Amino acid sequence: DTGVSQNPRHKITKRGQNVTFRCDPISEHNRLYWYRQTLGQGPEFLTYFQNEAQLEKSRLLSDRFSAERPKGSFSTLEIQRTEQGDSAMYLCASSFPGQMNTEAFFGQGTRLTVV
Amino acid sequence: KNEVEQSPQNLTAQEGEFITINCSYSVGISALHWLQQHPGGGIVSLFMLSSGKKKHGRLIATINIQEKHSSLHITASHPRDSAVYICAVSSGNQFYFGTGTSLTVIP
């Protein structure tokens, strides 16, 4: 296992289209996080999972956004009816079970451009 | 007010200079992370620390829990160090991030 993997790395879509991103965490990690980073800003929390349970969602996650982690392994983040304001880097991170004071492992991110 | 504040926002240095980036936080933490992000790239974790000091090559990270402050130092800076450096803290079930310091090292 070489770390957290995100696909695709880049996505360009037309406004109004739906997009889905995938994150494969480090295999023994049961916590998985999604963040969004816009230009010139630090990452902002979107949601996190412990195993397959989605435990917390940010108010940034509007009803057009949905995240799943059906088997407690990989996760998907879907954006419906994309808007230009959704253009950002979407980052995934994972951590060891129940341990917050461990090193954070981040994926390379998916850069979304909505045109 | 952000839970994590970084300074400076932008920094330009000549190759070989000693660089310091500062981070202050306002929440209780279990750990503080220094992250590096190259243009168009993902994030790489440089350090995780909860006390004291850590060193890796030319990078040194320190934390003062009482003052809720951390610093990242780069000795003998090099153009390949040019990147955005982000401070993040683990608090409760979340990470909180600073807005990053954009470092440019000129040859």
Short mmCIF file of C-alpha atoms in Angstrom, two decimals:
data_model
loop_
_atom_site.label_atom_id
_atom_site.label_comp_id
_atom_site.label_asym_id
_atom_site.label_seq_id
_atom_site.Cartn_x
_atom_site.Cartn_y
_atom_site.Cartn_z
CA ASP A 1 0.00 0.00 0.00
CA THR A 2 1.62 3.21 -1.16
CA GLY A 3 -0.64 5.68 0.60
CA VAL A 4 -3.91 7.46 0.02
CA SER A 5 -4.95 7.38 -3.62
CA GLN A 6 -7.42 9.74 -5.28
CA ASN A 7 -8.92 9.52 -8.75
CA PRO A 8 -9.12 11.29 -11.04
CA ARG A 9 -6.30 13.77 -10.47
CA HIS A 10 -7.97 16.36 -12.66
CA LYS A 11 -11.56 16.80 -13.81
CA ILE A 12 -13.00 19.44 -16.10
CA THR A 13 -16.76 19.49 -16.37
CA LYS A 14 -19.48 21.70 -17.70
CA ARG A 15 -21.71 23.52 -15.29
CA GLY A 16 -24.74 21.44 -14.41
CA GLN A 17 -23.05 18.09 -14.87
CA ASN A 18 -22.55 15.58 -12.08
CA VAL A 19 -19.07 14.46 -11.04
CA THR A 20 -17.81 11.71 -8.76
CA PHE A 21 -14.40 11.42 -7.12
CA ARG A 22 -12.90 8.39 -5.47
CA CYS A 23 -10.54 8.04 -2.52
CA ASP A 24 -8.75 4.85 -1.53
CA PRO A 25 -7.31 5.26 1.98
CA ILE A 26 -4.45 3.33 3.53
CA SER A 27 -5.91 -0.11 4.08
CA GLU A 28 -5.77 -0.34 7.88
CA HIS A 29 -7.13 3.19 8.41
CA ASN A 30 -10.75 3.32 9.40
CA ARG A 31 -11.07 7.10 9.50
CA LEU A 32 -11.42 8.92 6.20
CA TYR A 33 -11.80 12.66 5.68
CA TRP A 34 -12.78 14.86 2.76
CA TYR A 35 -11.59 18.46 2.45
CA ARG A 36 -12.01 21.18 -0.13
CA GLN A 37 -9.33 23.73 -0.92
CA THR A 38 -9.94 26.82 -3.00
CA LEU A 39 -7.18 28.95 -4.45
CA GLY A 40 -5.14 30.74 -1.80
CA GLN A 41 -6.96 29.10 1.09
CA GLY A 42 -6.23 26.26 3.43
CA PRO A 43 -8.28 23.06 3.20
CA GLU A 44 -11.81 23.24 4.62
CA PHE A 45 -13.46 20.27 6.28
CA LEU A 46 -16.34 18.65 4.39
CA THR A 47 -17.05 15.34 6.09
CA TYR A 48 -15.51 12.32 7.75
CA PHE A 49 -16.20 8.62 8.11
CA GLN A 50 -15.35 6.07 10.71
CA ASN A 51 -15.63 2.77 8.87
CA GLU A 52 -18.77 3.07 6.77
CA ALA A 53 -20.49 5.54 9.09
CA GLN A 54 -20.52 9.19 8.12
CA LEU A 55 -20.09 10.83 11.51
CA GLU A 56 -19.85 14.51 10.74
CA LYS A 57 -20.73 16.81 7.86
CA SER A 58 -19.81 20.44 7.42
CA ARG A 59 -22.46 23.01 6.54
CA LEU A 60 -20.30 23.55 3.44
CA LEU A 61 -21.65 20.23 2.23
CA SER A 62 -24.82 21.38 0.51
CA ASP A 63 -27.52 18.99 -0.65
CA ARG A 64 -25.76 18.78 -4.01
CA PHE A 65 -22.87 17.01 -2.32
CA SER A 66 -23.00 13.43 -1.12
CA ALA A 67 -20.28 11.18 0.20
CA GLU A 68 -20.34 7.46 0.77
CA ARG A 69 -18.06 4.79 2.10
CA PRO A 70 -20.16 1.69 1.53
CA LYS A 71 -17.82 -1.01 2.78
CA GLY A 72 -15.65 1.06 5.07
CA SER A 73 -12.82 1.03 2.57
CA PHE A 74 -12.83 3.42 -0.41
CA SER A 75 -15.04 6.51 -0.43
CA THR A 76 -16.75 8.49 -3.15
CA LEU A 77 -17.69 12.16 -3.19
CA GLU A 78 -20.37 13.14 -5.69
CA ILE A 79 -21.32 16.64 -6.69
CA GLN A 80 -24.60 17.01 -8.54
CA ARG A 81 -25.48 19.93 -10.82
CA THR A 82 -22.01 21.40 -10.53
CA GLU A 83 -21.57 25.16 -10.26
CA GLN A 84 -18.53 27.27 -11.06
CA GLY A 85 -18.06 27.87 -7.34
CA ASP A 86 -17.42 24.15 -6.91
CA SER A 87 -14.09 24.55 -8.71
CA ALA A 88 -11.49 23.56 -6.14
CA MET A 89 -9.04 20.91 -5.05
CA TYR A 90 -10.81 18.07 -3.24
CA LEU A 91 -8.53 16.34 -0.77
CA CYS A 92 -8.93 13.03 1.01
CA ALA A 93 -7.05 11.99 4.15
CA SER A 94 -7.04 8.91 6.36
CA SER A 95 -5.82 8.08 9.83
CA PHE A 96 -5.32 5.14 12.16
CA PRO A 97 -8.28 3.78 14.09
CA GLY A 98 -9.38 6.05 16.88
CA GLN A 99 -6.10 7.90 16.94
CA MET A 100 -6.13 11.60 16.22
CA ASN A 101 -2.58 12.20 17.35
CA THR A 102 -1.11 10.29 14.48
CA GLU A 103 0.37 11.52 11.29
CA ALA A 104 -2.15 12.60 8.72
CA PHE A 105 -1.92 10.84 5.38
CA PHE A 106 -3.24 12.86 2.49
CA GLY A 107 -4.03 11.96 -1.07
CA GLN A 108 -2.78 13.98 -4.02
CA GLY A 109 -6.20 15.53 -4.45
CA THR A 110 -8.64 15.85 -7.32
CA ARG A 111 -8.64 19.25 -8.98
CA LEU A 112 -12.11 20.10 -10.29
CA THR A 113 -12.68 22.84 -12.83
CA VAL A 114 -16.26 23.72 -13.68
CA VAL A 115 -16.58 25.66 -16.93
CA LYS B 1 -11.52 34.01 13.50
CA ASN B 2 -9.66 30.97 12.22
CA GLU B 3 -8.64 28.31 14.68
CA VAL B 4 -5.18 28.26 13.06
CA GLU B 5 -3.28 31.36 11.98
CA GLN B 6 -0.07 31.36 9.99
CA SER B 7 2.46 34.03 9.20
CA PRO B 8 3.72 35.26 6.90
CA GLN B 9 1.25 34.59 4.09
CA ASN B 10 3.94 35.03 1.47
CA LEU B 11 7.69 34.76 1.79
CA THR B 12 10.48 35.25 -0.73
CA ALA B 13 14.01 34.27 0.19
CA GLN B 14 17.41 34.01 -1.46
CA GLU B 15 18.89 30.55 -1.80
CA GLY B 16 20.80 29.65 1.35
CA GLU B 17 18.76 31.81 3.72
CA PHE B 18 17.32 30.52 7.00
CA ILE B 19 13.53 30.58 6.87
CA THR B 20 10.95 30.59 9.65
CA ILE B 21 7.20 30.12 9.27
CA ASN B 22 4.99 30.63 12.31
CA CYS B 23 1.72 29.03 13.36
CA SER B 24 -0.60 29.93 16.24
CA TYR B 25 -3.73 28.05 17.21
CA SER B 26 -6.63 28.70 19.54
CA VAL B 27 -8.11 25.24 20.17
CA GLY B 28 -7.02 22.36 22.33
CA ILE B 29 -5.03 19.94 20.20
CA SER B 30 -3.73 16.42 20.31
CA ALA B 31 -1.12 17.11 17.61
CA LEU B 32 0.11 19.71 15.17
CA HIS B 33 1.04 18.92 11.59
CA TRP B 34 3.23 20.72 9.08
CA LEU B 35 2.29 19.98 5.49
CA GLN B 36 3.87 20.87 2.15
CA GLN B 37 1.97 21.49 -1.05
CA HIS B 38 3.67 22.05 -4.40
CA PRO B 39 1.86 23.96 -7.15
CA GLY B 40 -0.84 21.79 -8.67
CA GLY B 41 0.12 18.98 -6.34
CA GLY B 42 -1.29 17.18 -3.40
CA ILE B 43 -0.27 17.52 0.19
CA VAL B 44 2.72 15.83 1.79
CA SER B 45 3.00 15.51 5.55
CA LEU B 46 6.33 16.85 6.82
CA PHE B 47 5.95 16.61 10.59
CA MET B 48 3.49 15.62 13.26
CA LEU B 49 4.38 16.78 16.74
CA SER B 50 2.70 17.17 20.11
CA SER B 51 5.67 18.53 22.08
CA GLY B 52 9.23 19.70 21.72
CA LYS B 53 11.11 19.62 18.47
CA LYS B 54 11.61 17.39 15.45
CA LYS B 55 14.24 17.55 12.72
CA HIS B 56 14.29 16.00 9.28
CA GLY B 57 17.15 16.97 7.04
CA ARG B 58 17.11 20.73 6.68
CA LEU B 59 13.66 21.05 8.22
CA ILE B 60 13.05 21.67 11.90
CA ALA B 61 9.66 21.95 13.59
CA THR B 62 9.09 23.16 17.14
CA ILE B 63 5.99 23.49 19.28
CA ASN B 64 5.25 25.34 22.52
CA ILE B 65 2.05 23.89 23.95
CA GLN B 66 1.69 26.55 26.65
CA GLU B 67 1.91 29.37 24.13
CA LYS B 68 -0.07 27.46 21.45
CA HIS B 69 2.58 28.23 18.90
CA SER B 70 4.70 26.29 16.44
CA SER B 71 7.44 27.20 14.03
CA LEU B 72 8.80 25.51 10.92
CA HIS B 73 12.40 26.34 10.09
CA ILE B 74 14.23 25.62 6.85
CA THR B 75 18.00 25.87 6.97
CA ALA B 76 20.10 26.53 3.85
CA SER B 77 16.98 27.07 1.75
CA HIS B 78 16.95 25.84 -1.86
CA PRO B 79 14.69 26.66 -4.84
CA ARG B 80 13.17 23.18 -4.59
CA ASP B 81 11.80 24.21 -1.17
CA SER B 82 9.44 26.60 -3.00
CA ALA B 83 5.94 25.46 -2.05
CA VAL B 84 3.01 26.28 0.18
CA TYR B 85 3.53 25.22 3.78
CA ILE B 86 0.37 24.55 5.76
CA CYS B 87 -0.01 24.21 9.51
CA ALA B 88 -2.83 21.97 10.72
CA VAL B 89 -3.95 20.82 14.16
CA SER B 90 -5.80 17.72 15.26
CA SER B 91 -8.60 18.69 17.63
CA GLY B 92 -11.43 16.39 18.59
CA ASN B 93 -12.48 14.55 15.48
CA GLN B 94 -11.23 17.13 13.05
CA PHE B 95 -8.21 18.77 11.54
CA TYR B 96 -8.12 22.55 11.36
CA PHE B 97 -5.89 24.14 8.74
CA GLY B 98 -4.10 27.43 8.39
CA THR B 99 -4.34 29.23 5.06
CA GLY B 100 -0.75 28.40 4.24
CA THR B 101 2.50 30.26 3.67
CA SER B 102 3.63 30.53 0.07
CA LEU B 103 7.42 30.28 -0.03
CA THR B 104 9.53 31.19 -3.05
CA VAL B 105 13.27 30.60 -2.89
CA ILE B 106 15.21 32.48 -5.55
CA PRO B 107 18.47 31.03 -6.86
#
